[in-house]
Coordinates of C-alpha atoms and ligand atoms in Angstrom, one line a residue:
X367 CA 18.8 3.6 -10.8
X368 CA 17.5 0.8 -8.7
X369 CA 15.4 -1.8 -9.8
X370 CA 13.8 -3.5 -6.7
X371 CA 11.5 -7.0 -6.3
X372 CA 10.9 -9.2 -3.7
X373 CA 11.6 -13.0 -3.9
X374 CA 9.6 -13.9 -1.0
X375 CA 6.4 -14.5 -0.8
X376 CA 3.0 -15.0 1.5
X377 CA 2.3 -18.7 2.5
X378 CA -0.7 -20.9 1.1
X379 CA -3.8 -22.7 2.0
X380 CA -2.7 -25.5 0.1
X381 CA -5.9 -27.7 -0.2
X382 CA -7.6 -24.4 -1.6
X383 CA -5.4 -24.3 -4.8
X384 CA -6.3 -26.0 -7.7
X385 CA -3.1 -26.7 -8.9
X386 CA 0.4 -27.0 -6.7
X387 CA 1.1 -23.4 -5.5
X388 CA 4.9 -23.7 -5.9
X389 CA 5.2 -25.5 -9.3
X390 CA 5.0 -23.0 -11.8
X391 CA 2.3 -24.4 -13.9
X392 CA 1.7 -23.1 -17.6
X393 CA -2.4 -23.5 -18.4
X394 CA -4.7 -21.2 -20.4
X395 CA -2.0 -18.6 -21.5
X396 CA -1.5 -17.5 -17.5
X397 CA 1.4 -18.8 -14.6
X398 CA -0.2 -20.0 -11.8
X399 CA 1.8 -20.0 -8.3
X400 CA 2.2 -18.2 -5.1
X401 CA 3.9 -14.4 -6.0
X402 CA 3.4 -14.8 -9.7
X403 CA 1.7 -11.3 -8.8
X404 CA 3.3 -10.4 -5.4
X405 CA 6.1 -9.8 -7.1
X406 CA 7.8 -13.1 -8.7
X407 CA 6.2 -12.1 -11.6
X408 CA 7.5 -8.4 -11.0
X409 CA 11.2 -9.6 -10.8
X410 CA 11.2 -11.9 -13.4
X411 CA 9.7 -8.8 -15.2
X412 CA 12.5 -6.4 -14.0
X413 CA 14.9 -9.2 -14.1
X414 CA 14.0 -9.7 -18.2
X415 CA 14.3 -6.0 -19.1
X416 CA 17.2 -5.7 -17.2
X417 CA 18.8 -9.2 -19.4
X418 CA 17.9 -7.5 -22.5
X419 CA 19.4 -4.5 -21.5
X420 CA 22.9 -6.1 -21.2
X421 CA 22.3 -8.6 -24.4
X422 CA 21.7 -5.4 -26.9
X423 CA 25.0 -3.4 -25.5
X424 CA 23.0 -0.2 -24.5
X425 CA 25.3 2.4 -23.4
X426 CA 24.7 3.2 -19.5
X427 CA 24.8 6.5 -18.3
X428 CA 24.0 5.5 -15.2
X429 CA 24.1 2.5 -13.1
X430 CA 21.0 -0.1 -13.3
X431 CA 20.9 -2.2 -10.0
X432 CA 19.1 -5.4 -10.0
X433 CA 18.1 -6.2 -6.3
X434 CA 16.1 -9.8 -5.4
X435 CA 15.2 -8.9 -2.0
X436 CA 13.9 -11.0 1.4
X437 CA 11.8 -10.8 4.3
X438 CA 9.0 -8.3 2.6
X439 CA 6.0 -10.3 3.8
X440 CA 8.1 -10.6 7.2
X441 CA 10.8 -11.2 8.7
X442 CA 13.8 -9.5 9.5
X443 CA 16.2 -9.1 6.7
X444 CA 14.0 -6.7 4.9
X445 CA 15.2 -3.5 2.7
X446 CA 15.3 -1.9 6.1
X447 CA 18.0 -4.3 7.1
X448 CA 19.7 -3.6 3.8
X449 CA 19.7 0.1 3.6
X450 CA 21.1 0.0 7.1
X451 CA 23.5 -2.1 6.6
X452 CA 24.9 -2.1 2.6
X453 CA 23.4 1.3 1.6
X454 CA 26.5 2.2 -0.4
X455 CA 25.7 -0.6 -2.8
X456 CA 22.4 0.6 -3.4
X457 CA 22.4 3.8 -3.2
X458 CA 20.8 5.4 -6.4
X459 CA 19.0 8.2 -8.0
X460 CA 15.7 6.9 -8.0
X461 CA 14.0 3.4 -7.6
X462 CA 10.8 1.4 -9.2
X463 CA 9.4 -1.1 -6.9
X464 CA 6.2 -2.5 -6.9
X465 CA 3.0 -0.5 -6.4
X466 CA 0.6 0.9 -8.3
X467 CA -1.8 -1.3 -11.1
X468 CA -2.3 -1.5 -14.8
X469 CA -5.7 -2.5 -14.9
X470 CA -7.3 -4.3 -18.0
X471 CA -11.4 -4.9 -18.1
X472 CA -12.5 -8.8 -18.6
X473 CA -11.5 -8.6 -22.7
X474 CA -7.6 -7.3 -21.9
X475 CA -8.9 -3.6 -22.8
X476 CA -6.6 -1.1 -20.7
X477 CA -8.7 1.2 -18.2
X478 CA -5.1 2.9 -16.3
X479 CA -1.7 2.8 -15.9
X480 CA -1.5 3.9 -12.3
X481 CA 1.9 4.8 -10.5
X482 CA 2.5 5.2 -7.0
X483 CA 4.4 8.1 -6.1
X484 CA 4.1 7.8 -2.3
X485 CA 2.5 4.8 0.0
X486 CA 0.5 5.1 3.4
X487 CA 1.9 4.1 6.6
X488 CA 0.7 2.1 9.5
X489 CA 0.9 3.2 13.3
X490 CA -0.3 1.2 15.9
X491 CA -2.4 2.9 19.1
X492 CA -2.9 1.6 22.1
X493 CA -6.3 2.2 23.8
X494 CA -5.9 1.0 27.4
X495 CA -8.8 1.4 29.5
X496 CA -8.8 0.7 33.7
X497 CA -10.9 0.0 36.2
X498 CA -11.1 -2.5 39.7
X499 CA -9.7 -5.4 39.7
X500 CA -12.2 -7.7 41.7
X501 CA -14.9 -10.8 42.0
X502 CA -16.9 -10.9 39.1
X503 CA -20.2 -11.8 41.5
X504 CA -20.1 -8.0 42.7
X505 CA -19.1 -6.5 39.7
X506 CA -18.1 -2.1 40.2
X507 CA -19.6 0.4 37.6
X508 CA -15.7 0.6 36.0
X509 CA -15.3 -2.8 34.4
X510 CA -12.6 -1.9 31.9
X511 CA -14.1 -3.9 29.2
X512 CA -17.4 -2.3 29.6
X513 CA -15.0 0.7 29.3
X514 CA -12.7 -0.5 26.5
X515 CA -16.0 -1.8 24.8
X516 CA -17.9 1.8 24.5
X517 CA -15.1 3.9 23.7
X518 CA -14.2 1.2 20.4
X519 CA -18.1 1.6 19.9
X520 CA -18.0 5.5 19.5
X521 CA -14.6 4.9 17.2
X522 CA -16.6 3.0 14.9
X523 CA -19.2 5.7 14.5
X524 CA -16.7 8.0 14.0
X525 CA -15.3 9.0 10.4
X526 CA -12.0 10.4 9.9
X527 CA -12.4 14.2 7.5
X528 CA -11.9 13.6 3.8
X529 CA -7.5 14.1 3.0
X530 CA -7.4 14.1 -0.7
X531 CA -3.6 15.0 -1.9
X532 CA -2.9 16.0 -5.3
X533 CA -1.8 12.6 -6.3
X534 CA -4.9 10.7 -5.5
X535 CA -6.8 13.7 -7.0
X536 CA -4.8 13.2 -10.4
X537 CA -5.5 9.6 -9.7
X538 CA -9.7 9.9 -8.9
X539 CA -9.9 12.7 -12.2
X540 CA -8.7 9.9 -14.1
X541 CA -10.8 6.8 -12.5
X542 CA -13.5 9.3 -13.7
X543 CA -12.8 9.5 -17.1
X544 CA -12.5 5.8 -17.1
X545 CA -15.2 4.4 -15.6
X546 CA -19.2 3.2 -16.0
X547 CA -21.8 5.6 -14.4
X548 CA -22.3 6.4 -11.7
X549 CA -19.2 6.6 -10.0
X550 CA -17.4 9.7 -12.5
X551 CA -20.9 11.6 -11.5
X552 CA -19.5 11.1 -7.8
X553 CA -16.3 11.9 -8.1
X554 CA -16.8 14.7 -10.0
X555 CA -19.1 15.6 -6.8
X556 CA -16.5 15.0 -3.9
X557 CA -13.5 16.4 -5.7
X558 CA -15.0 19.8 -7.1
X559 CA -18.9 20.6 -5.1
X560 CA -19.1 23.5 -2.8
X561 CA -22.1 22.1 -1.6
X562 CA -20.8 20.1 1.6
X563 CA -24.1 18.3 1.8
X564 CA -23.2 17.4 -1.7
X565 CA -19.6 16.4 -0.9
X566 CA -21.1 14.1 2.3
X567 CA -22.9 12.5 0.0
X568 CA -20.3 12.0 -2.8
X569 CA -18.1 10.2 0.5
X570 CA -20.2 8.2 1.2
X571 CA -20.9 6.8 -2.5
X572 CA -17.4 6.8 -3.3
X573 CA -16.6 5.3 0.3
X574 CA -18.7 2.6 -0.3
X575 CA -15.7 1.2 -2.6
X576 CA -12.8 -0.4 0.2
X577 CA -9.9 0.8 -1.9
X578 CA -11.3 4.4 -2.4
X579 CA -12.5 5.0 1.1
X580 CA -9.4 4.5 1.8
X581 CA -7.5 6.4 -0.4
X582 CA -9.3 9.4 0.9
X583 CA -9.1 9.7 4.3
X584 CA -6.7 8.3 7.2
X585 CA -8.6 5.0 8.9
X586 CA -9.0 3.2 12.0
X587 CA -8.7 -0.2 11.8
X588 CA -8.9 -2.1 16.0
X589 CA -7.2 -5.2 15.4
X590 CA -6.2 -6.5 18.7
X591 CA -8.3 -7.1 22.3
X592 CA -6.3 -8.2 25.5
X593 CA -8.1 -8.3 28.9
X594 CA -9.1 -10.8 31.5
X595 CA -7.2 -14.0 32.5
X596 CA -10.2 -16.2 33.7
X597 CA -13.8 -16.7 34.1
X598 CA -14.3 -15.3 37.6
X599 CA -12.2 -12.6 37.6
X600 CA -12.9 -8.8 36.5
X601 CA -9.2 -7.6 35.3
X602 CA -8.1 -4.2 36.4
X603 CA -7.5 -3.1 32.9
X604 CA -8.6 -3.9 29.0
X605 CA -6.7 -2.4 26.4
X606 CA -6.9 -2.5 22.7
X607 CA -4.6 -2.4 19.6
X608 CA -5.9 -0.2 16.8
X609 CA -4.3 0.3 13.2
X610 CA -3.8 3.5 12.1
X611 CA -2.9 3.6 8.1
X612 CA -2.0 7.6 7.7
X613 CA -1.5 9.3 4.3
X614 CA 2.1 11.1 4.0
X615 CA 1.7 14.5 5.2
X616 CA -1.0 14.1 8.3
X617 CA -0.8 15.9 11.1
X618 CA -0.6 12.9 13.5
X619 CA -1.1 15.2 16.5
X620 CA -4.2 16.5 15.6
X621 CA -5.6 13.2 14.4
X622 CA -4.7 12.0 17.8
X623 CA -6.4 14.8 19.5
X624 CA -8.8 13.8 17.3
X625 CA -9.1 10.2 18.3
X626 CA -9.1 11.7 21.9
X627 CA -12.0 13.4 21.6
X628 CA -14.3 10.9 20.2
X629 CA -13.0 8.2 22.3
X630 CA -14.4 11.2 25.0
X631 CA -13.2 9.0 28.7
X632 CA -10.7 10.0 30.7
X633 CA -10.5 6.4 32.1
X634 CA -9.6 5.5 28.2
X635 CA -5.5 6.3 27.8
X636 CA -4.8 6.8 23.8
X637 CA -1.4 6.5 23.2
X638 CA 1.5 5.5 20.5
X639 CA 1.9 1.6 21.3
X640 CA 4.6 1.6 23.3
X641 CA 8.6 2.4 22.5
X642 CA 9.5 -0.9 24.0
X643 CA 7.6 -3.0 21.3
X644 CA 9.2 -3.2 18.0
X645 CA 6.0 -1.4 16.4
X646 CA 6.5 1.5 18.8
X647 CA 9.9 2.0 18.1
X648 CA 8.8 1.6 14.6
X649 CA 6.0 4.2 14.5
X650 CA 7.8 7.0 16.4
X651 CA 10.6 7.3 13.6
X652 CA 8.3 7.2 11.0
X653 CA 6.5 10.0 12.8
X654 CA 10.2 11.7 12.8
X655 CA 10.8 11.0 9.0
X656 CA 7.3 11.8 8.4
X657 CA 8.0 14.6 5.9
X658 CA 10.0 12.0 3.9
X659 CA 7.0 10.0 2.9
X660 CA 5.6 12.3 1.2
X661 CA 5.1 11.9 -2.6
X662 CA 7.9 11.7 -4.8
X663 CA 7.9 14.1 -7.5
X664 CA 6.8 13.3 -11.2
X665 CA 9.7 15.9 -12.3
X666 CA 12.3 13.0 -12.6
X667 CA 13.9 10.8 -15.5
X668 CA 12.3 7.8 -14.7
X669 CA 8.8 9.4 -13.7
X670 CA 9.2 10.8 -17.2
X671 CA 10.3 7.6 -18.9
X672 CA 7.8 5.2 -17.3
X673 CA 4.6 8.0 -18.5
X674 CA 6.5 8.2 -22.2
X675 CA 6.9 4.2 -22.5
X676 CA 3.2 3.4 -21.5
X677 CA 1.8 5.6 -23.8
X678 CA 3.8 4.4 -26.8
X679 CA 2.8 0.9 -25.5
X680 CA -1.2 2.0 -25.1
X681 CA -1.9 5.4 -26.8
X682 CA -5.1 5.7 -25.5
X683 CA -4.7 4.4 -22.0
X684 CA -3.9 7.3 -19.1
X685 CA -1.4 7.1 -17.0
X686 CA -1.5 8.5 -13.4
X687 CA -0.2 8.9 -10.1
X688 CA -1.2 7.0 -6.8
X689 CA -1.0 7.0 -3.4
X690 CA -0.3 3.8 -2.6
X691 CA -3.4 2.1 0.3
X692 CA -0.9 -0.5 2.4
X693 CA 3.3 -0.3 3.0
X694 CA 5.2 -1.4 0.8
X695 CA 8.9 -2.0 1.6
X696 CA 9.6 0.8 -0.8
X697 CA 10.2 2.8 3.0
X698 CA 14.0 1.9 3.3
X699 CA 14.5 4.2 -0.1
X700 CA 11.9 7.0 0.6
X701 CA 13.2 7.4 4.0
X702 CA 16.5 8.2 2.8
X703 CA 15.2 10.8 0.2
X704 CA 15.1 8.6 -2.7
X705 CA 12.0 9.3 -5.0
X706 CA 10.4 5.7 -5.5
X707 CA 7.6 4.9 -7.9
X708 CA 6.0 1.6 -7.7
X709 CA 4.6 -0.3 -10.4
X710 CA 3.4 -4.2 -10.3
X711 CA 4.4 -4.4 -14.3
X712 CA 1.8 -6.2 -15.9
X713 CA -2.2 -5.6 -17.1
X714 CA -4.4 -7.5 -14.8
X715 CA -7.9 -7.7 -14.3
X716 CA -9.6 -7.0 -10.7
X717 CA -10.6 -10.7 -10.9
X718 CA -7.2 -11.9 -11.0
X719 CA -6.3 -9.3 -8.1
X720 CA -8.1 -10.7 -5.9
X721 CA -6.3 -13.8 -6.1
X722 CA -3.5 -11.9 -4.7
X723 CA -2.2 -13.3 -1.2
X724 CA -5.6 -15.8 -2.0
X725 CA -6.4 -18.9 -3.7
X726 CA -4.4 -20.0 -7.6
X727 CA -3.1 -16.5 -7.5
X728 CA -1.8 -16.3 -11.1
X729 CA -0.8 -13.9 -14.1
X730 CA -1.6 -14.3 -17.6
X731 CA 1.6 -14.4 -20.3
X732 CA 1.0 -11.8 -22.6
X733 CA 0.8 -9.5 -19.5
X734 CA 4.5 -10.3 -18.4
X735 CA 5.6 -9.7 -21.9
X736 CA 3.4 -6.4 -22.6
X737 CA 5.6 -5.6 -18.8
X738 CA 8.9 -6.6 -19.8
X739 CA 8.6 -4.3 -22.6
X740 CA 7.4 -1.2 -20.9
X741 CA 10.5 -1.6 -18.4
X742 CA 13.0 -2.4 -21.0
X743 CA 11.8 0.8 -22.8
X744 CA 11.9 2.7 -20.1
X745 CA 15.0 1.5 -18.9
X746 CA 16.6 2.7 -22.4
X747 CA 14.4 6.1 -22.0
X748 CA 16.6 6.8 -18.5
X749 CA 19.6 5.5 -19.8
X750 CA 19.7 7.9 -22.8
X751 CA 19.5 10.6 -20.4
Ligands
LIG1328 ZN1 4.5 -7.4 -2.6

């Protein structure tokens, strides 16, 4: 099995920290430095079990590979690079990578142990709109911005249909049982009404949430504008970058039609950004590999072993599946038909996660241990096997 942390990490607003980002300090019972949650503290975590593993002689039945890796954030010597290029030292079973949350309330009670089984993936569009090219003092009827700008107007109206798959099902069933009122009343709403009036509403309530809205549905994020070149000058075209973050499984075709449709102007091209960009080349074999992505089964050894280890840690505390909301570079495996499950290995609260890629991002002690003991025991749990 394959073990597998990134070293690198996301760069700092230095002057925002209260403390140096890249010492390591020890105050209050938490670590406090860039990664300690994106995922330093995750390899030290993995690293530990892994230590402990080898210090109390525990017969292997199967290998156990340790990999640091580079270039997650960015950069180019990423898993991808690594698969391609030394797969037969990594090639395994199954993997655990980071992923999915154990999330404690403010007084360290546990609400979920939550375990991503698949993550979402990111296509880029390209919505190119043209018109004439001329002096802005006459200006035509088809100024592509004018264009550009409507047809980004009537994608923001737009809502993309509710995709629940069984995993974030398994997951919302269990946020219900877990949370304050009144969000298990709306959940129970959108996952199990026949009333669709009743299940618009339940969206919309549970939408009002980031993470959930989307969790539920494929969104549409613009990101980018080009057009024009100066101030006197009407360009001939306008075009515009928009992030697409799909759940495993969607019929990209059909959400393109989709997208078509509401964009509703001929003069508008929608298209895959194109093959000659990196992204493009990117986003077309995902697209290929797209029945891949989808979720890796809970029918394995180390599905089984992570469930069985968290609940003899925390009797009371669920465990579930999860779709994953962003990439993770969990891709290289997943691609090549490895089931992955991702885990960041230690309770936090949402306060401390949003100090993730922000400001004295840190992670308390206790939590590191509590996680160096679920993987060790679940390490020993697949190695018995
Ligand atoms: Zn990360």
């Amino acid at each position: 099995m394959l073990l597998a942390a990134h070293a690198d990490v996301v760069g700092v607003e230095r002057e925002k920290w209260s403390l140096d980002p890249f010492a390591g300090t020890v105050r209050d019972g938490f670590i406090y430095g860039r990664g300690a949650i994106d995922f330093k503290g995750g390899l030290a975590v993995f690293t530990q079990a892994v230590v402990e593993l080898a210090r109390n002689h525990i017969p292997l039945h199967r290998d156990v590979i340790l990999l640091s890796e580079a270039d997650e954030e960015s950069g180019r010597y990423n898993t991808s690079w690594l698969a391609d290029s030394h797969w037969d030292l990594i090639d395994c079973e199954f993997a655990l990578n980071e992923g999915g949350w154990i999330i404690a309330d403010q007084s360290g009670k546990l609400q979920y142990v939550s375990v991503s089984t698949a993550d979402k993936f990111s296509i880029p569009l390209t919505l190119t709109a043209k018109g004439t090219s001329t002096h802005s003092s006459m200006p035509l009827p088809d100024n592509p911005i004018f264009t550009l700008s409507k047809a980004l107007t009537r994608l923001a109206d737009y809502e993309t249909p509710l995709e629940i798959i069984p995993n974030t099902r398994e997951f919302l069933e269990t946020l219900a049982k877990t949370s304050a009122p009144p969000l298990p009343a709306e959940i129970e709403a959108l996952l199990n009404s026949k009333d669709p009036k009743q299940v618009q509403q339940a969206d919309r309530d549970v939408s009002s949430n980031p993470l959930l809205h989307a969790l539920i549905r494929n969104t549409i994020a613009p990101v980018i504008l080009k057009a024009g070149f100066r101030g006197n000058v009407i360009p001939s075209s306008a075009e515009a970058t928009v992030n697409l973050r799909l759940i495993p499984g969607t019929d990209f075709e059909a959400l393109l039609t989709n997208i078509r449709r509401v964009v509703g102007d001929d003069r508008v091209d929608v298209s895959l950004a194109s093959s000659s960009t990196p992204e493009g080349t990117r986003a077309r074999e995902l697209l290929t590999l797209s029945s891949r992505l989808t979720p890796s089964s809970k029918d394995t050894p180390l599905y089984r072993a992570l469930e069985q280890s968290a609940h003899s840690l925390w009797p009371n505390t669920p465990v579930t599946t999860y779709l994953f909301q962003a990439g993770t570079d969990a891709m290289a495996w997943r691609k090549r038909g490895v089931p992955v499950y991702g885990i960041y290995p230690y309770p936090i609260t949402a306060d401390d996660l949003r100090r993730m890629h922000g400001n004295d991002e840190r992670v308390s002690i206790r939590s590191l241990d509590q996680g160096t003991e679920l993987i060790y025991k679940t390490l020993v749990e697949v190695e018995a096997q």
